[in-house]
């Protein structure tokens, strides 16, 4: 009798293996409601009052234990959830709200574990962020599994949850118009990335404002849509340039589709969706056309265009009697660190030959100059001086500001190239 039972058990195991083999050859049907699926892209199609949910056709397993979701657009509220659910989970509920499901929610950074009330878990997530979810190990005797979540490759935390024999299925929930994500069901998560992410955190503190730009160490990557001039990605340093730190550099790592990359200086409250140089209180050198933009959306010929591998620099030559941080001042003519620099009189730039006339035509700026201090902003390309521009320092100072506007653009920023 025991032999019969053993044989029966083996037959069941073989049948299950065959079923899994068939499923691997013929992908199981995904389930989704109020979401449009186009390849690996999911977009919300509801009215912001009803939840839309997607459940993958296969559960996570030891051979495929991790998946990632990249936020393409946060929409109106950014109510995007990523997690694991049972096979026949209700599609009108966010992952994590119902029993035997767990999810990390982007809009508030909370973890929902079978309950519509979440607990604080990790940071909030925005456009361009990658939310990952995976399983570490299984405690089969207790019917538990360890689920972990990541943000941009770094583990946020983990939790033990009950699991049925059917397993837990990757799920994504959305709840407001405009939300869109990309799902990678075959993503891999490597522990080695953790060291890199430690470096990311230390450099992320250097930036006071980030909009549609992702930081990875010294690297800035554009993650916006790049479809209109309102899709500017902006990174503004936390501290303004001072007499102690008066220069910074940007290396073009990837020019992207259009090389719409700009570096310059801007006031602290500069609009997040405007390229530096386009609006009042800013000046910038634009890589795509070599023009300088000074507080207006029309640029003037300034220097050569810049491409992948070029290093663009921007700094301030402070007057001798200028005091911003109580540490002396920089000499207006002290640019000896620039390779092959021309003398001040030798700078061939028509823009500055007519600088006084231009300033007289800018009535608002003339009035503002009565109250602020003037400094000379200069730009470099591969260590050589391109030109200068006088401008008034707005209240709070002038902050290093980098703008990008086309897909694939990446730059490496050194905010302290002259230190050491």
mmCIF file of C-alpha atoms in Angstrom, residues 164-398:
data_model
loop_
_atom_site.group_PDB
_atom_site.id
_atom_site.type_symbol
_atom_site.label_atom_id
_atom_site.label_comp_id
_atom_site.label_asym_id
_atom_site.label_seq_id
_atom_site.Cartn_x
_atom_site.Cartn_y
_atom_site.Cartn_z
ATOM 1 C CA UNK A 164 -0.323 29.831 -0.350
ATOM 2 C CA UNK A 165 0.679 26.872 -2.513
ATOM 3 C CA UNK A 166 -0.115 28.957 -5.617
ATOM 4 C CA UNK A 167 2.549 31.484 -4.720
ATOM 5 C CA UNK A 168 2.605 35.275 -4.894
ATOM 6 C CA UNK A 169 2.183 37.174 -8.167
ATOM 7 C CA UNK A 170 3.791 40.514 -9.171
ATOM 8 C CA UNK A 171 1.193 43.277 -9.056
ATOM 9 C CA UNK A 172 0.955 46.988 -9.821
ATOM 10 C CA UNK A 173 -1.825 49.321 -8.740
ATOM 11 C CA UNK A 174 -2.684 52.870 -9.839
ATOM 12 C CA UNK A 175 -5.323 55.318 -8.759
ATOM 13 C CA UNK A 176 -5.044 58.679 -10.576
ATOM 14 C CA UNK A 177 -5.092 60.004 -14.132
ATOM 15 C CA UNK A 178 -1.797 60.246 -15.996
ATOM 16 C CA UNK A 179 0.018 57.545 -14.041
ATOM 17 C CA UNK A 180 2.289 55.372 -16.167
ATOM 18 C CA UNK A 181 4.947 52.764 -15.405
ATOM 19 C CA UNK A 182 7.212 50.242 -17.123
ATOM 20 C CA UNK A 183 7.322 46.711 -15.727
ATOM 21 C CA UNK A 184 10.345 44.415 -15.945
ATOM 22 C CA UNK A 185 9.306 40.949 -14.797
ATOM 23 C CA UNK A 186 12.774 39.541 -15.438
ATOM 24 C CA UNK A 187 14.818 42.164 -13.641
ATOM 25 C CA UNK A 188 17.835 41.118 -11.613
ATOM 26 C CA UNK A 189 18.877 42.561 -8.304
ATOM 27 C CA UNK A 190 22.547 42.433 -7.325
ATOM 28 C CA UNK A 191 23.766 43.023 -3.814
ATOM 29 C CA UNK A 192 26.937 44.558 -5.263
ATOM 30 C CA UNK A 193 24.906 47.665 -6.166
ATOM 31 C CA UNK A 194 24.650 48.528 -2.511
ATOM 32 C CA UNK A 195 28.131 50.047 -2.394
ATOM 33 C CA UNK A 196 27.277 52.270 -5.333
ATOM 34 C CA UNK A 197 24.087 53.413 -3.692
ATOM 35 C CA UNK A 198 26.028 54.432 -0.599
ATOM 36 C CA UNK A 199 27.938 56.796 -2.887
ATOM 37 C CA UNK A 200 24.678 58.027 -4.410
ATOM 38 C CA UNK A 201 23.333 59.109 -1.050
ATOM 39 C CA UNK A 202 26.446 61.155 -0.239
ATOM 40 C CA UNK A 203 26.211 63.113 -3.522
ATOM 41 C CA UNK A 204 22.436 63.450 -3.522
ATOM 42 C CA UNK A 205 22.806 65.751 -0.519
ATOM 43 C CA UNK A 206 24.685 68.205 -2.742
ATOM 44 C CA UNK A 207 21.474 68.978 -4.627
ATOM 45 C CA UNK A 208 18.773 71.184 -3.191
ATOM 46 C CA UNK A 209 16.269 70.660 -6.006
ATOM 47 C CA UNK A 210 15.846 67.829 -8.497
ATOM 48 C CA UNK A 211 13.088 67.738 -11.116
ATOM 49 C CA UNK A 212 12.919 64.933 -13.688
ATOM 50 C CA UNK A 213 16.577 64.214 -12.966
ATOM 51 C CA UNK A 214 17.956 61.101 -11.275
ATOM 52 C CA UNK A 215 21.189 61.181 -9.262
ATOM 53 C CA UNK A 216 23.674 58.303 -9.281
ATOM 54 C CA UNK A 217 26.898 59.345 -7.586
ATOM 55 C CA UNK A 218 28.216 62.308 -9.574
ATOM 56 C CA UNK A 219 26.020 61.334 -12.535
ATOM 57 C CA UNK A 220 22.821 63.183 -13.415
ATOM 58 C CA UNK A 221 20.395 61.440 -15.781
ATOM 59 C CA UNK A 222 17.387 63.010 -17.474
ATOM 60 C CA UNK A 223 14.207 60.996 -16.806
ATOM 61 C CA UNK A 224 11.553 63.378 -18.135
ATOM 62 C CA UNK A 225 9.336 62.959 -21.187
ATOM 63 C CA UNK A 226 11.331 65.245 -23.473
ATOM 64 C CA UNK A 227 8.312 65.997 -25.650
ATOM 65 C CA UNK A 228 7.956 69.769 -25.170
ATOM 66 C CA UNK A 229 9.865 72.744 -23.759
ATOM 67 C CA UNK A 230 7.882 72.312 -20.534
ATOM 68 C CA UNK A 231 9.535 68.930 -19.908
ATOM 69 C CA UNK A 232 12.835 70.402 -18.701
ATOM 70 C CA UNK A 233 14.717 68.368 -16.134
ATOM 71 C CA UNK A 234 16.440 70.629 -13.604
ATOM 72 C CA UNK A 235 19.117 70.036 -10.966
ATOM 73 C CA UNK A 236 20.054 72.902 -8.682
ATOM 74 C CA UNK A 237 22.840 72.696 -6.104
ATOM 75 C CA UNK A 238 22.059 73.081 -2.433
ATOM 76 C CA UNK A 239 24.642 75.840 -1.959
ATOM 77 C CA UNK A 240 25.363 78.940 -4.089
ATOM 78 C CA UNK A 241 28.784 79.749 -5.490
ATOM 79 C CA UNK A 242 30.924 81.752 -3.065
ATOM 80 C CA UNK A 243 34.424 83.192 -2.921
ATOM 81 C CA UNK A 244 35.500 79.873 -1.396
ATOM 82 C CA UNK A 245 33.838 77.717 -4.048
ATOM 83 C CA UNK A 246 33.420 79.808 -7.173
ATOM 84 C CA UNK A 247 33.486 77.277 -10.044
ATOM 85 C CA UNK A 248 31.962 73.943 -11.127
ATOM 86 C CA UNK A 249 32.148 71.644 -14.157
ATOM 87 C CA UNK A 250 29.844 69.347 -16.135
ATOM 88 C CA UNK A 251 31.103 66.536 -18.377
ATOM 89 C CA UNK A 252 28.719 65.323 -21.087
ATOM 90 C CA UNK A 253 28.593 61.552 -20.640
ATOM 91 C CA UNK A 254 25.750 60.980 -23.093
ATOM 92 C CA UNK A 255 24.338 63.656 -25.401
ATOM 93 C CA UNK A 256 21.033 61.796 -25.714
ATOM 94 C CA UNK A 257 18.752 62.523 -28.647
ATOM 95 C CA UNK A 258 19.275 66.281 -28.966
ATOM 96 C CA UNK A 259 22.004 67.281 -26.464
ATOM 97 C CA UNK A 260 19.660 69.875 -24.960
ATOM 98 C CA UNK A 261 22.049 70.286 -22.024
ATOM 99 C CA UNK A 262 22.656 73.612 -20.306
ATOM 100 C CA UNK A 263 24.784 74.669 -17.355
ATOM 101 C CA UNK A 264 24.771 77.961 -15.593
ATOM 102 C CA UNK A 265 23.712 79.862 -12.507
ATOM 103 C CA UNK A 266 20.239 80.709 -11.277
ATOM 104 C CA UNK A 267 18.404 82.219 -8.353
ATOM 105 C CA UNK A 268 17.264 79.896 -5.597
ATOM 106 C CA UNK A 269 13.560 79.960 -6.526
ATOM 107 C CA UNK A 270 14.159 79.403 -10.241
ATOM 108 C CA UNK A 271 11.228 77.693 -12.073
ATOM 109 C CA UNK A 272 11.707 73.933 -12.179
ATOM 110 C CA UNK A 273 10.466 73.532 -15.772
ATOM 111 C CA UNK A 274 12.641 76.225 -17.355
ATOM 112 C CA UNK A 275 16.118 75.721 -18.753
ATOM 113 C CA UNK A 276 18.734 77.804 -16.933
ATOM 114 C CA UNK A 277 19.089 81.079 -18.799
ATOM 115 C CA UNK A 278 15.495 81.163 -20.025
ATOM 116 C CA UNK A 279 14.024 83.102 -17.097
ATOM 117 C CA UNK A 280 14.976 86.112 -15.001
ATOM 118 C CA UNK A 281 17.772 85.674 -12.491
ATOM 119 C CA UNK A 282 19.754 83.143 -14.515
ATOM 120 C CA UNK A 283 22.482 82.794 -17.103
ATOM 121 C CA UNK A 284 23.564 79.649 -18.953
ATOM 122 C CA UNK A 285 25.716 78.212 -21.742
ATOM 123 C CA UNK A 286 23.732 75.743 -23.897
ATOM 124 C CA UNK A 287 25.532 72.749 -25.398
ATOM 125 C CA UNK A 288 23.264 72.114 -28.382
ATOM 126 C CA UNK A 289 23.776 75.474 -30.103
ATOM 127 C CA UNK A 290 26.703 77.084 -28.248
ATOM 128 C CA UNK A 291 24.574 80.075 -27.304
ATOM 129 C CA UNK A 292 24.379 81.994 -24.034
ATOM 130 C CA UNK A 293 20.964 82.679 -22.546
ATOM 131 C CA UNK A 294 20.619 85.504 -20.048
ATOM 132 C CA UNK A 295 17.185 85.696 -18.465
ATOM 133 C CA UNK A 296 15.326 85.319 -21.752
ATOM 134 C CA UNK A 297 14.287 82.506 -24.074
ATOM 135 C CA UNK A 298 16.330 83.846 -26.998
ATOM 136 C CA UNK A 299 20.069 83.138 -26.937
ATOM 137 C CA UNK A 300 23.081 84.915 -28.433
ATOM 138 C CA UNK A 301 26.089 83.415 -30.196
ATOM 139 C CA UNK A 302 28.722 82.691 -27.571
ATOM 140 C CA UNK A 303 30.946 79.666 -28.140
ATOM 141 C CA UNK A 304 31.222 76.325 -29.924
ATOM 142 C CA UNK A 305 28.677 73.569 -29.553
ATOM 143 C CA UNK A 306 29.485 70.830 -27.033
ATOM 144 C CA UNK A 307 29.302 67.087 -27.510
ATOM 145 C CA UNK A 308 29.852 63.803 -25.674
ATOM 146 C CA UNK A 309 33.117 63.958 -23.720
ATOM 147 C CA UNK A 310 33.270 67.760 -23.576
ATOM 148 C CA UNK A 311 33.631 69.422 -20.174
ATOM 149 C CA UNK A 312 31.704 72.631 -19.666
ATOM 150 C CA UNK A 313 32.517 74.892 -16.736
ATOM 151 C CA UNK A 314 30.860 77.860 -15.049
ATOM 152 C CA UNK A 315 32.129 80.173 -12.341
ATOM 153 C CA UNK A 316 32.120 83.646 -10.846
ATOM 154 C CA UNK A 317 34.964 86.162 -10.804
ATOM 155 C CA UNK A 318 34.281 88.122 -7.636
ATOM 156 C CA UNK A 319 35.538 91.730 -7.293
ATOM 157 C CA UNK A 320 38.368 92.294 -4.832
ATOM 158 C CA UNK A 321 36.095 94.081 -2.391
ATOM 159 C CA UNK A 322 33.329 91.470 -2.639
ATOM 160 C CA UNK A 323 32.467 89.618 0.568
ATOM 161 C CA UNK A 324 29.841 86.878 0.515
ATOM 162 C CA UNK A 325 31.021 84.291 2.998
ATOM 163 C CA UNK A 326 33.615 86.189 4.959
ATOM 164 C CA UNK A 327 36.577 84.385 3.353
ATOM 165 C CA UNK A 328 38.332 87.038 1.367
ATOM 166 C CA UNK A 329 37.647 87.304 -2.324
ATOM 167 C CA UNK A 330 38.715 85.992 -5.695
ATOM 168 C CA UNK A 331 40.653 88.198 -8.092
ATOM 169 C CA UNK A 332 38.771 89.133 -11.232
ATOM 170 C CA UNK A 333 41.893 88.388 -13.294
ATOM 171 C CA UNK A 334 42.956 85.294 -11.307
ATOM 172 C CA UNK A 335 42.152 82.605 -13.872
ATOM 173 C CA UNK A 336 45.592 81.046 -14.084
ATOM 174 C CA UNK A 337 44.181 77.556 -13.514
ATOM 175 C CA UNK A 338 42.541 77.686 -16.945
ATOM 176 C CA UNK A 339 44.612 75.941 -19.607
ATOM 177 C CA UNK A 340 45.581 78.206 -22.494
ATOM 178 C CA UNK A 341 43.443 81.047 -21.197
ATOM 179 C CA UNK A 342 43.335 84.239 -23.245
ATOM 180 C CA UNK A 343 43.855 87.525 -21.465
ATOM 181 C CA UNK A 344 40.820 89.498 -20.442
ATOM 182 C CA UNK A 345 41.375 91.908 -23.343
ATOM 183 C CA UNK A 346 41.820 88.985 -25.743
ATOM 184 C CA UNK A 347 38.399 87.424 -25.296
ATOM 185 C CA UNK A 348 36.767 87.569 -28.708
ATOM 186 C CA UNK A 349 33.058 87.669 -27.971
ATOM 187 C CA UNK A 350 30.837 90.169 -29.739
ATOM 188 C CA UNK A 351 28.188 89.748 -27.076
ATOM 189 C CA UNK A 352 30.313 91.486 -24.464
ATOM 190 C CA UNK A 353 31.518 94.250 -26.730
ATOM 191 C CA UNK A 354 27.905 95.416 -26.732
ATOM 192 C CA UNK A 355 27.178 94.445 -23.156
ATOM 193 C CA UNK A 356 26.573 97.967 -21.874
ATOM 194 C CA UNK A 357 24.009 98.725 -24.560
ATOM 195 C CA UNK A 358 22.139 95.510 -23.848
ATOM 196 C CA UNK A 359 21.930 96.256 -20.155
ATOM 197 C CA UNK A 360 20.476 99.677 -20.843
ATOM 198 C CA UNK A 361 17.680 98.059 -22.833
ATOM 199 C CA UNK A 362 16.737 95.729 -19.989
ATOM 200 C CA UNK A 363 14.761 98.125 -17.823
ATOM 201 C CA UNK A 364 13.773 95.680 -15.100
ATOM 202 C CA UNK A 365 17.345 94.509 -14.624
ATOM 203 C CA UNK A 366 18.675 98.069 -14.492
ATOM 204 C CA UNK A 367 16.277 98.806 -11.652
ATOM 205 C CA UNK A 368 17.320 95.647 -9.873
ATOM 206 C CA UNK A 369 21.011 96.517 -10.220
ATOM 207 C CA UNK A 370 20.443 99.520 -7.967
ATOM 208 C CA UNK A 371 19.900 97.085 -5.089
ATOM 209 C CA UNK A 372 22.273 94.152 -5.855
ATOM 210 C CA UNK A 373 25.986 93.538 -6.309
ATOM 211 C CA UNK A 374 27.468 92.863 -9.719
ATOM 212 C CA UNK A 375 29.767 89.924 -10.440
ATOM 213 C CA UNK A 376 31.296 88.524 -13.600
ATOM 214 C CA UNK A 377 30.077 85.071 -14.601
ATOM 215 C CA UNK A 378 32.404 83.125 -16.911
ATOM 216 C CA UNK A 379 32.104 79.893 -18.880
ATOM 217 C CA UNK A 380 34.701 77.385 -20.029
ATOM 218 C CA UNK A 381 34.885 74.503 -22.488
ATOM 219 C CA UNK A 382 37.508 71.809 -21.925
ATOM 220 C CA UNK A 383 39.479 74.130 -19.655
ATOM 221 C CA UNK A 384 39.516 77.150 -21.978
ATOM 222 C CA UNK A 385 37.730 80.384 -21.276
ATOM 223 C CA UNK A 386 34.776 80.995 -23.624
ATOM 224 C CA UNK A 387 33.561 84.344 -22.369
ATOM 225 C CA UNK A 388 32.127 86.407 -19.539
ATOM 226 C CA UNK A 389 28.909 88.092 -18.563
ATOM 227 C CA UNK A 390 28.213 90.654 -15.854
ATOM 228 C CA UNK A 391 25.104 90.099 -13.799
ATOM 229 C CA UNK A 392 23.530 91.105 -10.527
ATOM 230 C CA UNK A 393 23.602 88.622 -7.668
ATOM 231 C CA UNK A 394 19.999 87.982 -6.576
ATOM 232 C CA UNK A 395 19.096 87.665 -2.889
ATOM 233 C CA UNK A 396 20.496 84.377 -1.593
ATOM 234 C CA UNK A 397 23.186 84.104 -4.266
ATOM 235 C CA UNK A 398 23.642 82.299 -7.563
#
